[in-house]
Structures are given as structure tokens and as C-alpha cells.
């Protein structure tokens, strides 16, 4: 299962909105096939592992970090391939919460006489696919808040300057996170103060650039903003209160302008999360300032939707 998880992680940043999945076929104590899911539409990990094993899959054990799919999507059900290959036992880490699967895959395998064991390395499997699991269960993206703070809990000086509170190690981590998350979100204040590109700059280059989301109730983002010229797409989430001329200018500059309902005079963040989730955005890296970060935390706490986790990088 450790190997299956390691294989699954090779799909980081390329499988979204699908999960990262790895599979290993073992017969008589020997690995005879393995594979991972590379991208949407490509063969699933189980199918690749079974193809690698060939006839040696007969009577073997399949290890996989997520329940095999039982439905037709871009590819046929993995359960059908597993049964046809003659697999004797399936060892899985966790159930797939996707309503099209949600235990049906395990049920189909058991009905075919295959032994199914679930729960091996479950914590690691949930952590690996936390974005997919949150989106599959709720329809909304998993949100990770990234904030650089000084030892006294400040995110900027009294003048608003904040480059750089962190060191190179932390900045490298941020770019890896940007490469993993399908969207980055900032508020208009951060966009105006820093004029960021909000791109993933990694070595080797990231396979795709995240969607840049600017929460901007008045559509104040200038058409000269660097992010509008950077690779990838920029979405400006605004309201009817934003002047029509500004919205039109941003559209002409290449941004997608999304008009959402207001809450206390600002963009309704719950409506924004619903919209992003509906577009298949499984995860959002929140890089806002104090205002947006506080508003997002308040919304999450009201809904009982906060998972506390922290990474510390001391300069």
C-alpha cells in the first residue's frame, strides 16, 4: 500500500478533478504489475497495473489507495477489468465518496467472489486526496489558507509592506502548492498592493497554471495587472455594485468577470465556493490579506468546516 500511495502521488497536479490513484498487483509475494492515474481520460491506475501484470494477475492481490470505480465515465469501470483479470483479493485504503461509487465498487467485487479488505493506510490515503475527497463529499473545494507571519503574529508592517517576511524555503513550498492546487485566491487589496502574477514557478515547470481568482466587489483590478498577462486564466469575482465600465474593461483585458450576490456589501464567499466547486475546482490556495482571510475563516467556522493544520518555516 505504501508503494500504491507513492505511485498515486506521481499524478499530483495533473489528475484534477480526478483523484490521485496508484495500484500494485502482487502474486506469490512478488510485484507483477503497477500503475498510476496520470490525467483525466487516461487509463485508471488499476487498469494500468493489470495490463502490466498480464496473465500473472490471475489469482493475485491488487493493492489500491482508493475504491475502484464502478461506473462509466471517460473510461469503463475498473471493477469490470479487475473481475475479468481474475484478481483474487483487493486491498484498498479508503472508500470513494463520489456518489457514483460510494461502496458500489466494493460491492461489485464481493459479488464476484473477490475478497475485499478496506482500511490499510487510510489516514495517509485521505491526506493525499484531501482535495478530491472534500469536493466529492460536499461539492465545494478544499481551501488551504497560506499566510506568512512574523513572530508577533503580523502579516505586514504598519505601512502594509510584506516582502519578504518568509525565506526561500517557504517561497519554494508556496510554488509547489500553487502547482498542486487548481486555483489561487486573493482579495482586491492584495492584488492592488502587490500586483502579483500568481503563477506556479517550479523546477521542472508545473504541468499547468492554477486559475487565479480575485475577490473584487468593486472590480478595482487594473487592466494593467501583471496577472492578466501571465500564463493561465484570471477570474474576477465581483458584484452588481461594480461599475459596468470596469467589468467590461477587465473582460476586454482577458479576465473572466463573474458577478455574484452580495453579503454585507461584499462578494458572497459561499456563492463563490459553490461556483468554483460546480466548475470542478477541487482545491483553492487562499493567499489573501487580513480581510479576505478573516472573512473566509468566519464563513468556514459558521459552517463547522475547518480542518486545523499548520506548517511552520522559520526564517
Short mmCIF file of N, CA, C and O in Angstrom, two decimals, residues 16 21 32 88 99 120 127 130 136 146 152 167 170 173 177 187 190 194 225 244 258 264 286 299 301:
data_model
loop_
_atom_site.label_atom_id
_atom_site.label_comp_id
_atom_site.label_asym_id
_atom_site.label_seq_id
_atom_site.Cartn_x
_atom_site.Cartn_y
_atom_site.Cartn_z
N UNK A 16 -6.43 16.33 -11.51
CA UNK A 16 -7.61 17.10 -11.12
C UNK A 16 -8.58 17.27 -12.30
O UNK A 16 -8.15 17.54 -13.42
N UNK A 21 -4.44 8.17 -7.84
CA UNK A 21 -4.60 6.75 -7.52
C UNK A 21 -3.40 5.97 -8.03
O UNK A 21 -2.93 6.18 -9.16
N UNK A 32 4.03 -7.94 -9.66
CA UNK A 32 3.98 -8.31 -11.08
C UNK A 32 3.39 -7.22 -11.96
O UNK A 32 3.37 -7.34 -13.18
N UNK A 88 -7.89 -12.19 -7.14
CA UNK A 88 -8.49 -12.96 -6.04
C UNK A 88 -8.83 -12.10 -4.84
O UNK A 88 -9.79 -12.37 -4.13
N UNK A 99 -20.65 9.94 -5.25
CA UNK A 99 -21.95 9.26 -5.18
C UNK A 99 -22.12 8.20 -6.27
O UNK A 99 -22.96 7.30 -6.14
N UNK A 120 -6.42 -0.07 5.05
CA UNK A 120 -4.96 -0.08 5.18
C UNK A 120 -4.41 1.28 4.76
O UNK A 120 -4.66 1.75 3.65
N UNK A 127 -5.23 11.98 3.43
CA UNK A 127 -4.40 13.19 3.34
C UNK A 127 -3.97 13.42 1.89
O UNK A 127 -3.98 14.55 1.40
N UNK A 130 -7.05 14.82 -0.12
CA UNK A 130 -7.98 15.65 0.65
C UNK A 130 -8.77 16.61 -0.23
O UNK A 130 -9.92 16.93 0.05
N UNK A 136 -15.77 15.81 -3.56
CA UNK A 136 -16.70 14.71 -3.84
C UNK A 136 -17.81 14.64 -2.80
O UNK A 136 -18.96 14.33 -3.11
N UNK A 146 -2.84 30.09 3.19
CA UNK A 146 -1.40 30.29 3.32
C UNK A 146 -1.16 31.72 3.79
O UNK A 146 -1.61 32.67 3.15
N UNK A 152 5.38 38.00 16.09
CA UNK A 152 4.31 38.62 16.88
C UNK A 152 2.96 38.55 16.19
O UNK A 152 2.02 39.24 16.56
N UNK A 167 11.41 33.20 4.01
CA UNK A 167 12.67 32.91 3.34
C UNK A 167 12.44 32.07 2.10
O UNK A 167 11.31 31.75 1.73
N UNK A 170 10.33 28.67 2.32
CA UNK A 170 8.88 28.83 2.35
C UNK A 170 8.34 29.25 0.99
O UNK A 170 7.28 28.79 0.57
N UNK A 173 8.08 26.26 -1.19
CA UNK A 173 6.90 25.46 -0.82
C UNK A 173 5.63 26.06 -1.41
O UNK A 173 4.77 25.34 -1.92
N UNK A 177 2.82 24.32 -3.81
CA UNK A 177 1.39 24.30 -3.52
C UNK A 177 0.59 24.88 -4.68
O UNK A 177 -0.48 24.36 -5.03
N UNK A 187 -7.65 38.73 -2.46
CA UNK A 187 -8.59 39.83 -2.45
C UNK A 187 -8.07 40.98 -3.30
O UNK A 187 -6.91 41.00 -3.72
N UNK A 190 -4.83 42.78 -1.86
CA UNK A 190 -3.56 42.13 -2.16
C UNK A 190 -3.18 42.33 -3.62
O UNK A 190 -2.02 42.60 -3.95
N UNK A 194 0.30 44.37 -4.21
CA UNK A 194 1.46 43.57 -4.62
C UNK A 194 1.60 43.40 -6.13
O UNK A 194 2.68 43.05 -6.61
N UNK A 225 -2.76 44.93 -14.69
CA UNK A 225 -2.26 43.98 -13.70
C UNK A 225 -1.42 42.90 -14.36
O UNK A 225 -1.76 42.37 -15.42
N UNK A 244 -20.18 49.07 -14.52
CA UNK A 244 -20.20 48.24 -15.73
C UNK A 244 -18.98 48.48 -16.60
O UNK A 244 -18.45 47.55 -17.21
N UNK A 258 -17.02 37.44 -13.14
CA UNK A 258 -18.14 36.68 -12.59
C UNK A 258 -18.89 37.55 -11.59
O UNK A 258 -18.32 37.95 -10.57
N UNK A 264 -23.26 41.62 2.99
CA UNK A 264 -22.70 42.76 3.72
C UNK A 264 -21.89 43.66 2.81
O UNK A 264 -20.83 44.16 3.19
N UNK A 286 -5.63 29.80 -0.69
CA UNK A 286 -6.01 31.15 -0.30
C UNK A 286 -4.77 31.93 0.10
O UNK A 286 -4.11 31.61 1.09
N UNK A 299 -16.59 32.43 7.61
CA UNK A 299 -17.57 31.62 6.88
C UNK A 299 -17.39 30.14 7.19
O UNK A 299 -18.35 29.41 7.45
N UNK A 301 -15.99 28.75 9.85
CA UNK A 301 -16.35 28.44 11.24
C UNK A 301 -17.86 28.40 11.44
O UNK A 301 -18.38 27.59 12.20
#
